[in-house]
mmCIF file of C-alpha atoms and ligand atoms in Angstrom:
data_model
loop_
_atom_site.group_PDB
_atom_site.id
_atom_site.type_symbol
_atom_site.label_atom_id
_atom_site.label_comp_id
_atom_site.label_asym_id
_atom_site.label_seq_id
_atom_site.Cartn_x
_atom_site.Cartn_y
_atom_site.Cartn_z
ATOM 1 C CA MET A 1 125.384 43.775 21.000
ATOM 2 C CA LYS A 2 126.019 43.855 17.457
ATOM 3 C CA VAL A 3 128.673 40.650 16.850
ATOM 4 C CA ALA A 4 130.352 39.959 13.925
ATOM 5 C CA VAL A 5 131.633 36.251 13.978
ATOM 6 C CA LEU A 6 134.758 35.875 11.843
ATOM 7 C CA LYS A 7 135.106 32.251 10.213
ATOM 8 C CA GLY A 8 136.528 30.434 7.147
ATOM 9 C CA GLY A 9 139.125 32.136 5.386
ATOM 10 C CA ARG A 10 141.779 30.468 3.508
ATOM 11 C CA SER A 11 143.705 28.475 5.758
ATOM 12 C CA LEU A 12 143.652 24.480 5.719
ATOM 13 C CA GLU A 13 141.643 24.697 8.835
ATOM 14 C CA ARG A 14 138.898 26.492 6.850
ATOM 15 C CA ASN A 15 136.472 23.428 7.301
ATOM 16 C CA VAL A 16 137.198 23.607 11.103
ATOM 17 C CA SER A 17 136.789 27.330 11.407
ATOM 18 C CA LEU A 18 133.569 27.367 9.475
ATOM 19 C CA ARG A 19 132.120 24.701 12.043
ATOM 20 C CA SER A 20 133.360 26.349 14.811
ATOM 21 C CA GLY A 21 131.840 29.752 13.470
ATOM 22 C CA ALA A 22 128.232 28.288 12.758
ATOM 23 C CA ARG A 23 128.691 26.844 16.383
ATOM 24 C CA VAL A 24 129.417 30.335 17.670
ATOM 25 C CA GLU A 25 126.667 32.339 15.882
ATOM 26 C CA ASP A 26 123.961 29.677 17.068
ATOM 27 C CA ALA A 27 125.020 30.555 20.919
ATOM 28 C CA LEU A 28 125.160 34.208 20.236
ATOM 29 C CA GLU A 29 121.748 34.192 18.573
ATOM 30 C CA ARG A 30 120.224 32.244 21.722
ATOM 31 C CA LEU A 31 122.053 34.745 24.039
ATOM 32 C CA GLY A 32 119.864 37.432 22.248
ATOM 33 C CA HIS A 33 122.842 39.459 20.146
ATOM 34 C CA GLU A 34 122.758 40.730 16.459
ATOM 35 C CA VAL A 35 124.816 38.206 14.606
ATOM 36 C CA HIS A 36 126.485 38.796 11.319
ATOM 37 C CA GLY A 37 128.701 35.886 9.996
ATOM 38 C CA ILE A 38 131.529 37.064 7.665
ATOM 39 C CA ASP A 39 133.363 34.434 5.827
ATOM 40 C CA VAL A 40 136.916 36.064 5.902
ATOM 41 C CA GLY A 41 138.235 37.072 2.459
ATOM 42 C CA HIS A 42 139.063 40.178 0.322
ATOM 43 C CA ASP A 43 136.290 42.294 1.354
ATOM 44 C CA LEU A 44 137.093 41.769 5.162
ATOM 45 C CA VAL A 45 138.085 45.737 6.026
ATOM 46 C CA ALA A 46 135.260 46.967 3.742
ATOM 47 C CA ARG A 47 132.705 44.798 5.501
ATOM 48 C CA LEU A 48 134.196 45.629 9.247
ATOM 49 C CA ARG A 49 133.805 49.450 8.414
ATOM 50 C CA GLU A 50 130.419 48.792 6.916
ATOM 51 C CA LEU A 51 129.093 46.677 9.706
ATOM 52 C CA ARG A 52 130.420 48.970 12.561
ATOM 53 C CA ALA A 53 129.986 45.597 14.671
ATOM 54 C CA ASP A 54 130.207 46.484 18.862
ATOM 55 C CA ALA A 55 132.551 43.266 18.489
ATOM 56 C CA ALA A 56 134.348 40.554 16.395
ATOM 57 C CA PHE A 57 134.208 37.293 17.343
ATOM 58 C CA VAL A 58 137.069 35.406 15.860
ATOM 59 C CA ALA A 59 136.522 31.847 15.095
ATOM 60 C CA LEU A 60 139.380 31.570 12.815
ATOM 61 C CA HIS A 61 142.015 28.781 12.956
ATOM 62 C CA GLY A 62 145.235 28.190 11.320
ATOM 63 C CA ARG A 63 147.329 30.832 8.944
ATOM 64 C CA ASP A 64 145.910 34.659 8.897
ATOM 65 C CA GLY A 65 143.020 34.061 11.426
ATOM 66 C CA GLU A 66 145.195 32.714 14.402
ATOM 67 C CA ASP A 67 148.557 34.295 13.545
ATOM 68 C CA GLY A 68 147.764 37.884 14.169
ATOM 69 C CA THR A 69 146.845 38.924 10.554
ATOM 70 C CA VAL A 70 143.494 39.331 11.211
ATOM 71 C CA GLN A 71 143.829 40.749 14.766
ATOM 72 C CA GLU A 72 145.991 43.519 13.070
ATOM 73 C CA LEU A 73 143.199 44.611 10.504
ATOM 74 C CA LEU A 74 140.828 44.356 13.438
ATOM 75 C CA GLU A 75 143.380 46.953 15.410
ATOM 76 C CA ILE A 76 143.271 49.165 12.683
ATOM 77 C CA VAL A 77 139.757 49.254 12.081
ATOM 78 C CA GLY A 78 138.893 49.756 15.454
ATOM 79 C CA VAL A 79 136.690 47.031 16.358
ATOM 80 C CA PRO A 80 137.163 45.113 19.723
ATOM 81 C CA TYR A 81 137.667 41.271 19.315
ATOM 82 C CA THR A 82 138.018 38.196 21.366
ATOM 83 C CA GLY A 83 141.100 36.358 22.084
ATOM 84 C CA SER A 84 144.680 37.149 22.247
ATOM 85 C CA ARG A 85 146.275 40.487 20.872
ATOM 86 C CA VAL A 86 148.439 40.484 17.670
ATOM 87 C CA GLY A 87 151.953 39.597 19.341
ATOM 88 C CA ALA A 88 150.511 36.905 21.418
ATOM 89 C CA CYS A 89 148.967 35.300 18.117
ATOM 90 C CA MET A 90 152.108 35.788 16.169
ATOM 91 C CA ARG A 91 154.175 34.011 19.375
ATOM 92 C CA CYS A 92 151.543 31.036 19.352
ATOM 93 C CA ALA A 93 151.329 30.281 15.617
ATOM 94 C CA ASP A 94 155.402 30.077 15.310
ATOM 95 C CA LYS A 95 155.924 26.950 17.340
ATOM 96 C CA VAL A 96 160.009 27.648 17.236
ATOM 97 C CA LEU A 97 159.591 31.094 18.814
ATOM 98 C CA ALA A 98 157.060 29.874 21.551
ATOM 99 C CA LYS A 99 159.547 26.698 22.293
ATOM 100 C CA HIS A 100 162.424 29.368 22.663
ATOM 101 C CA ALA A 101 160.019 31.601 24.959
ATOM 102 C CA PHE A 102 159.176 27.920 26.869
ATOM 103 C CA ARG A 103 162.787 27.187 27.205
ATOM 104 C CA ALA A 104 163.951 30.809 28.388
ATOM 105 C CA SER A 105 161.029 30.590 31.010
ATOM 106 C CA GLY A 106 161.940 27.268 32.411
ATOM 107 C CA ILE A 107 158.881 25.530 31.051
ATOM 108 C CA PRO A 108 159.549 22.026 29.834
ATOM 109 C CA THR A 109 159.149 21.574 26.169
ATOM 110 C CA PRO A 110 160.337 18.337 24.206
ATOM 111 C CA ASP A 111 164.192 18.838 23.046
ATOM 112 C CA PHE A 112 164.335 20.186 19.636
ATOM 113 C CA PHE A 113 166.351 21.936 16.516
ATOM 114 C CA ALA A 114 164.548 24.117 13.902
ATOM 115 C CA PHE A 115 165.621 25.030 10.322
ATOM 116 C CA SER A 116 164.725 27.002 7.351
ATOM 117 C CA GLU A 117 164.340 25.748 3.922
ATOM 118 C CA ALA A 118 167.393 27.763 3.331
ATOM 119 C CA ALA A 119 169.607 26.210 5.817
ATOM 120 C CA PHE A 120 169.079 22.766 3.779
ATOM 121 C CA LYS A 121 169.608 24.585 0.495
ATOM 122 C CA GLU A 122 172.273 26.680 1.296
ATOM 123 C CA LEU A 123 174.097 26.078 4.626
ATOM 124 C CA GLY A 124 174.623 22.370 4.218
ATOM 125 C CA ALA A 125 172.317 21.591 7.133
ATOM 126 C CA THR A 126 172.183 18.218 6.116
ATOM 127 C CA GLU A 127 175.439 17.290 7.389
ATOM 128 C CA ALA A 128 174.214 18.203 10.956
ATOM 129 C CA LEU A 129 171.381 15.636 10.805
ATOM 130 C CA PRO A 130 173.262 12.571 12.043
ATOM 131 C CA ALA A 131 174.442 14.915 15.116
ATOM 132 C CA ILE A 132 170.683 15.791 15.543
ATOM 133 C CA GLU A 133 169.519 12.341 15.060
ATOM 134 C CA GLU A 134 171.862 11.153 17.899
ATOM 135 C CA ARG A 135 170.788 13.654 20.511
ATOM 136 C CA LEU A 136 166.930 13.502 19.892
ATOM 137 C CA GLY A 137 167.150 9.638 19.489
ATOM 138 C CA PHE A 138 164.282 7.789 17.287
ATOM 139 C CA PRO A 139 161.791 7.854 16.664
ATOM 140 C CA LEU A 140 161.799 11.540 16.275
ATOM 141 C CA VAL A 141 159.038 14.085 15.406
ATOM 142 C CA VAL A 142 159.289 16.493 12.212
ATOM 143 C CA LYS A 143 156.611 19.162 12.076
ATOM 144 C CA PRO A 144 156.501 22.513 10.245
ATOM 145 C CA SER A 145 156.856 25.408 12.374
ATOM 146 C CA ASP A 146 153.549 27.168 11.735
ATOM 147 C CA GLN A 147 150.632 24.658 11.330
ATOM 148 C CA GLY A 148 147.844 23.294 13.293
ATOM 149 C CA SER A 149 145.655 20.035 13.562
ATOM 150 C CA ALA A 150 148.473 17.655 12.919
ATOM 151 C CA LEU A 151 148.836 18.757 9.464
ATOM 152 C CA GLY A 152 152.474 18.046 8.012
ATOM 153 C CA ILE A 153 153.379 16.159 11.339
ATOM 154 C CA LYS A 154 155.679 12.919 10.635
ATOM 155 C CA PHE A 155 157.019 10.422 13.026
ATOM 156 C CA ALA A 156 160.262 9.304 11.827
ATOM 157 C CA GLY A 157 161.284 5.529 13.129
ATOM 158 C CA ALA A 158 164.834 5.755 11.528
ATOM 159 C CA ALA A 159 167.510 8.049 9.606
ATOM 160 C CA THR A 160 166.311 6.802 6.211
ATOM 161 C CA ASP A 161 162.695 8.043 7.272
ATOM 162 C CA VAL A 162 163.807 11.789 7.999
ATOM 163 C CA PRO A 163 164.484 12.977 4.463
ATOM 164 C CA ALA A 164 161.058 12.388 3.155
ATOM 165 C CA ALA A 165 159.569 13.887 6.632
ATOM 166 C CA LEU A 166 161.505 17.232 6.285
ATOM 167 C CA VAL A 167 159.932 17.282 2.435
ATOM 168 C CA ALA A 168 156.782 16.660 3.893
ATOM 169 C CA ALA A 169 157.184 19.357 6.419
ATOM 170 C CA PHE A 170 158.738 21.977 4.168
ATOM 171 C CA SER A 171 155.541 21.723 1.829
ATOM 172 C CA TYR A 172 153.726 23.286 4.686
ATOM 173 C CA SER A 173 156.075 25.739 5.767
ATOM 174 C CA ASP A 174 159.485 27.193 5.116
ATOM 175 C CA ARG A 175 160.865 26.285 9.123
ATOM 176 C CA VAL A 176 160.708 22.937 10.184
ATOM 177 C CA ILE A 177 161.200 21.426 13.593
ATOM 178 C CA LEU A 178 162.755 18.205 14.747
ATOM 179 C CA GLU A 179 161.567 17.260 18.019
ATOM 180 C CA ARG A 180 162.299 14.290 20.428
ATOM 181 C CA HIS A 181 159.435 12.000 20.662
ATOM 182 C CA VAL A 182 157.528 11.636 23.933
ATOM 183 C CA THR A 183 155.624 8.177 24.224
ATOM 184 C CA GLY A 184 152.655 8.803 26.666
ATOM 185 C CA ASN A 185 149.484 10.705 27.099
ATOM 186 C CA ASP A 186 148.185 13.740 24.890
ATOM 187 C CA LEU A 187 147.002 16.313 27.186
ATOM 188 C CA ALA A 188 145.068 19.710 26.526
ATOM 189 C CA VAL A 189 144.630 22.281 29.135
ATOM 190 C CA SER A 190 142.049 24.907 28.292
ATOM 191 C CA ILE A 191 142.547 28.225 29.844
ATOM 192 C CA LEU A 192 139.634 30.437 30.346
ATOM 193 C CA ASP A 193 139.885 34.064 31.727
ATOM 194 C CA GLY A 194 143.172 33.325 33.505
ATOM 195 C CA GLU A 195 142.018 29.785 34.866
ATOM 196 C CA ALA A 196 142.937 26.445 33.779
ATOM 197 C CA LEU A 197 139.781 24.364 32.945
ATOM 198 C CA PRO A 198 139.513 20.616 33.840
ATOM 199 C CA ILE A 199 142.171 18.477 31.419
ATOM 200 C CA VAL A 200 141.175 16.273 28.408
ATOM 201 C CA GLU A 201 142.826 13.399 27.462
ATOM 202 C CA ALA A 202 142.389 12.041 23.933
ATOM 203 C CA VAL A 203 143.167 8.513 23.207
ATOM 204 C CA PRO A 204 143.461 7.534 19.738
ATOM 205 C CA ARG A 205 141.585 4.587 18.773
ATOM 206 C CA ASP A 206 143.044 3.349 15.423
ATOM 207 C CA GLU A 207 145.529 6.100 14.717
ATOM 208 C CA ASP A 208 149.165 5.903 15.133
ATOM 209 C CA PHE A 209 148.969 9.190 17.216
ATOM 210 C CA TYR A 210 146.069 12.120 17.445
ATOM 211 C CA ASP A 211 146.040 12.973 13.944
ATOM 212 C CA PHE A 212 143.847 15.248 11.656
ATOM 213 C CA GLU A 213 141.439 13.044 10.556
ATOM 214 C CA ALA A 214 140.817 11.358 14.058
ATOM 215 C CA ARG A 215 140.333 14.762 15.286
ATOM 216 C CA TYR A 216 137.080 16.037 13.565
ATOM 217 C CA GLU A 217 135.462 12.601 13.225
ATOM 218 C CA ILE A 218 133.362 11.699 16.187
ATOM 219 C CA GLY A 219 134.007 8.433 17.393
ATOM 220 C CA ARG A 220 137.661 8.234 16.379
ATOM 221 C CA THR A 221 139.423 9.524 19.149
ATOM 222 C CA ALA A 222 138.187 8.989 22.850
ATOM 223 C CA PHE A 223 138.269 11.610 25.079
ATOM 224 C CA VAL A 224 138.551 11.363 28.952
ATOM 225 C CA CYS A 225 137.548 14.659 30.755
ATOM 226 C CA PRO A 226 138.728 14.981 33.762
ATOM 227 C CA ALA A 227 141.939 13.356 32.516
ATOM 228 C CA GLU A 228 142.766 10.417 35.032
ATOM 229 C CA ILE A 229 146.110 11.173 35.778
ATOM 230 C CA GLY A 230 145.688 12.052 39.488
ATOM 231 C CA ASP A 231 145.516 15.192 41.481
ATOM 232 C CA GLU A 232 149.231 16.023 41.667
ATOM 233 C CA LEU A 233 149.812 15.682 37.885
ATOM 234 C CA THR A 234 146.399 17.547 37.260
ATOM 235 C CA ARG A 235 147.617 20.416 39.354
ATOM 236 C CA GLN A 236 151.147 20.431 37.774
ATOM 237 C CA ALA A 237 149.982 20.455 34.344
ATOM 238 C CA GLN A 238 147.118 23.140 34.901
ATOM 239 C CA GLU A 239 149.947 25.393 36.452
ATOM 240 C CA LEU A 240 152.320 24.459 33.280
ATOM 241 C CA ALA A 241 149.486 25.346 31.015
ATOM 242 C CA LEU A 242 148.820 28.781 32.758
ATOM 243 C CA ARG A 243 152.454 29.750 32.776
ATOM 244 C CA ALA A 244 152.703 28.848 29.211
ATOM 245 C CA HIS A 245 149.615 30.812 28.083
ATOM 246 C CA GLU A 246 151.155 33.631 30.276
ATOM 247 C CA THR A 247 154.375 33.467 29.049
ATOM 248 C CA LEU A 248 153.429 34.127 25.408
ATOM 249 C CA GLY A 249 151.008 36.768 26.623
ATOM 250 C CA CYS A 250 147.840 35.037 25.642
ATOM 251 C CA GLU A 251 144.417 36.924 26.740
ATOM 252 C CA GLY A 252 140.600 35.542 27.485
ATOM 253 C CA PHE A 253 141.147 32.114 26.364
ATOM 254 C CA SER A 254 143.470 29.565 24.622
ATOM 255 C CA ARG A 255 144.040 25.763 24.853
ATOM 256 C CA VAL A 256 147.682 24.280 25.866
ATOM 257 C CA ASP A 257 148.849 20.902 24.617
ATOM 258 C CA LEU A 258 151.168 18.975 26.757
ATOM 259 C CA LEU A 259 152.624 15.427 26.661
ATOM 260 C CA LEU A 260 152.878 13.226 29.630
ATOM 261 C CA ASP A 261 155.578 11.042 29.599
ATOM 262 C CA ALA A 262 154.494 7.327 30.167
ATOM 263 C CA GLN A 263 157.632 6.380 31.889
ATOM 264 C CA THR A 264 159.126 9.371 33.671
ATOM 265 C CA ARG A 265 155.781 11.081 34.489
ATOM 266 C CA GLU A 266 157.297 14.472 33.005
ATOM 267 C CA LEU A 267 154.901 16.951 31.670
ATOM 268 C CA THR A 268 156.338 18.980 28.657
ATOM 269 C CA VAL A 269 154.511 21.579 26.698
ATOM 270 C CA LEU A 270 154.113 21.399 23.084
ATOM 271 C CA GLU A 271 152.237 24.582 22.083
ATOM 272 C CA VAL A 272 149.482 26.973 22.829
ATOM 273 C CA ASN A 273 146.436 27.559 20.350
ATOM 274 C CA ALA A 274 145.541 31.116 20.345
ATOM 275 C CA ILE A 275 142.039 30.257 19.011
ATOM 276 C CA PRO A 276 140.846 26.992 20.362
ATOM 277 C CA GLY A 277 138.602 24.905 18.474
ATOM 278 C CA LEU A 278 134.758 25.570 19.434
ATOM 279 C CA THR A 279 133.247 22.314 17.117
ATOM 280 C CA GLU A 280 131.088 19.727 18.313
ATOM 281 C CA THR A 281 134.538 17.452 18.888
ATOM 282 C CA SER A 282 136.816 20.455 20.297
ATOM 283 C CA LEU A 283 138.599 20.064 23.579
ATOM 284 C CA LEU A 284 137.829 23.593 24.837
ATOM 285 C CA PRO A 285 133.995 23.096 24.875
ATOM 286 C CA GLN A 286 134.485 19.742 26.640
ATOM 287 C CA ALA A 287 136.631 21.304 29.253
ATOM 288 C CA ALA A 288 134.344 23.893 29.804
ATOM 289 C CA ASP A 289 131.382 21.303 29.945
ATOM 290 C CA ALA A 290 133.127 19.502 32.542
ATOM 291 C CA ALA A 291 133.651 22.649 34.626
ATOM 292 C CA GLY A 292 129.936 23.369 34.381
ATOM 293 C CA ILE A 293 129.924 25.959 31.764
ATOM 294 C CA SER A 294 127.659 25.552 28.984
ATOM 295 C CA PHE A 295 128.692 26.251 25.587
ATOM 296 C CA ASP A 296 126.523 29.390 25.508
ATOM 297 C CA ALA A 297 128.062 30.594 28.870
ATOM 298 C CA LEU A 298 131.505 29.864 27.294
ATOM 299 C CA VAL A 299 130.726 32.039 24.180
ATOM 300 C CA GLU A 300 129.252 34.966 26.481
ATOM 301 C CA ARG A 301 132.094 34.836 28.823
ATOM 302 C CA VAL A 302 134.885 34.833 25.676
ATOM 303 C CA LEU A 303 132.694 37.602 24.222
ATOM 304 C CA ALA A 304 132.541 39.685 27.530
ATOM 305 C CA LEU A 305 136.495 39.473 27.421
ATOM 306 C CA ALA A 306 136.807 41.112 23.743
ATOM 307 C CA SER A 307 139.000 44.431 23.861
HETATM 308 N N1 ADP B 1 157.326 15.540 20.380
HETATM 309 C C1 ADP B 1 155.971 14.450 20.130
HETATM 310 N N2 ADP B 1 156.063 13.286 20.813
HETATM 311 C C2 ADP B 1 154.938 12.716 20.584
HETATM 312 N N3 ADP B 1 153.785 13.065 19.850
HETATM 313 C C3 ADP B 1 153.697 14.291 19.340
HETATM 314 C C4 ADP B 1 155.034 15.104 19.499
HETATM 315 N N4 ADP B 1 154.756 16.272 18.898
HETATM 316 C C5 ADP B 1 153.424 16.220 18.449
HETATM 317 N N5 ADP B 1 153.027 15.026 18.802
HETATM 318 C C6 ADP B 1 151.749 14.545 18.482
HETATM 319 O O1 ADP B 1 150.922 15.371 17.336
HETATM 320 C C7 ADP B 1 150.048 16.079 17.795
HETATM 321 C C8 ADP B 1 149.969 17.570 17.193
HETATM 322 O O2 ADP B 1 150.969 18.103 17.618
HETATM 323 P P1 ADP B 1 151.102 19.770 17.843
HETATM 324 O O3 ADP B 1 152.772 19.926 18.095
HETATM 325 O O4 ADP B 1 150.226 19.755 18.983
HETATM 326 O O5 ADP B 1 150.859 20.401 16.694
HETATM 327 P P2 ADP B 1 149.503 20.949 16.062
HETATM 328 O O6 ADP B 1 149.316 22.172 15.786
HETATM 329 O O7 ADP B 1 149.269 20.192 14.747
HETATM 330 O O8 ADP B 1 148.347 20.568 16.959
HETATM 331 C C9 ADP B 1 150.315 16.203 19.426
HETATM 332 O O9 ADP B 1 148.634 16.387 20.112
HETATM 333 C C10 ADP B 1 150.825 14.642 19.678
HETATM 334 O O10 ADP B 1 149.794 13.702 19.671
HETATM 335 MG MG1 MG B 2 148.427 20.837 18.916
#
């Protein structure tokens, strides 16, 4: 097949995408496809029209690439593409929409409130902070609604930390989530073709939590796969992840991030990533490997599901 690999782009996760893209290109070449890497920019539509590829492998992360923007262009140009359709990408990219959808479907997600910058600037949302803090407790988590890779996420240990955390989050997004903090384990359940793969547990070494640097530097985070949480919790986490994937309407593949409360052993869903990372340290490839699916086989299966 003639395959366009879409990578790079303008998002803050550009470098991660370039690494995912390069790895996907190598795999596709080994599989015998004709591969054309496209660093996504102003000439995207022109290049797609000129290339007339049989399919596009979307190896983009973050804004534009993962939020439905590029997918809409692919629909218009008429090139079959990997992963979720436009609507599902939009729902995954917006954590507020996703969390409301989880709530409506009975999928547990940490309690939260979300505000736009206008609510603070024009509608006196600051006055509501003490009530929110009382309900969520401390520490609480402040995060932008539409970023990835832990960018802009802060843990506020006390009321005095909240304003600065809000300012930081608003620098990434015009909507911010205040969320209950869950002390426990970080679990990632990757979904491939309607099935949950073995769970990856991320254990940060010297960070407060699983943050941006820790994520992409080999050795900074220890991964355990399959996660050692027992059969029953494994089954529950995989079932919840599959429900989250389906609730948001995802297709092909995705990665669902969950937390396991250390005390109550309760599972909650944080988010669904419509285009999971495919770098050397990424979680979906690790999960596939644990299931006996090589990176090349993973790429081939994702491509075969393109439509
Ligand atoms: N409510 C929370 N309680 C505890 N840790 C959290 C919470 N929300 C996020 N985190 C930590 O931050 C990481 C990134 O959060 P997530 O919501 O998945 O956003 P991102 O899109 O940046 O991956 C999580 O994997 C977890 O380690
Ligand atoms: Mg996440």
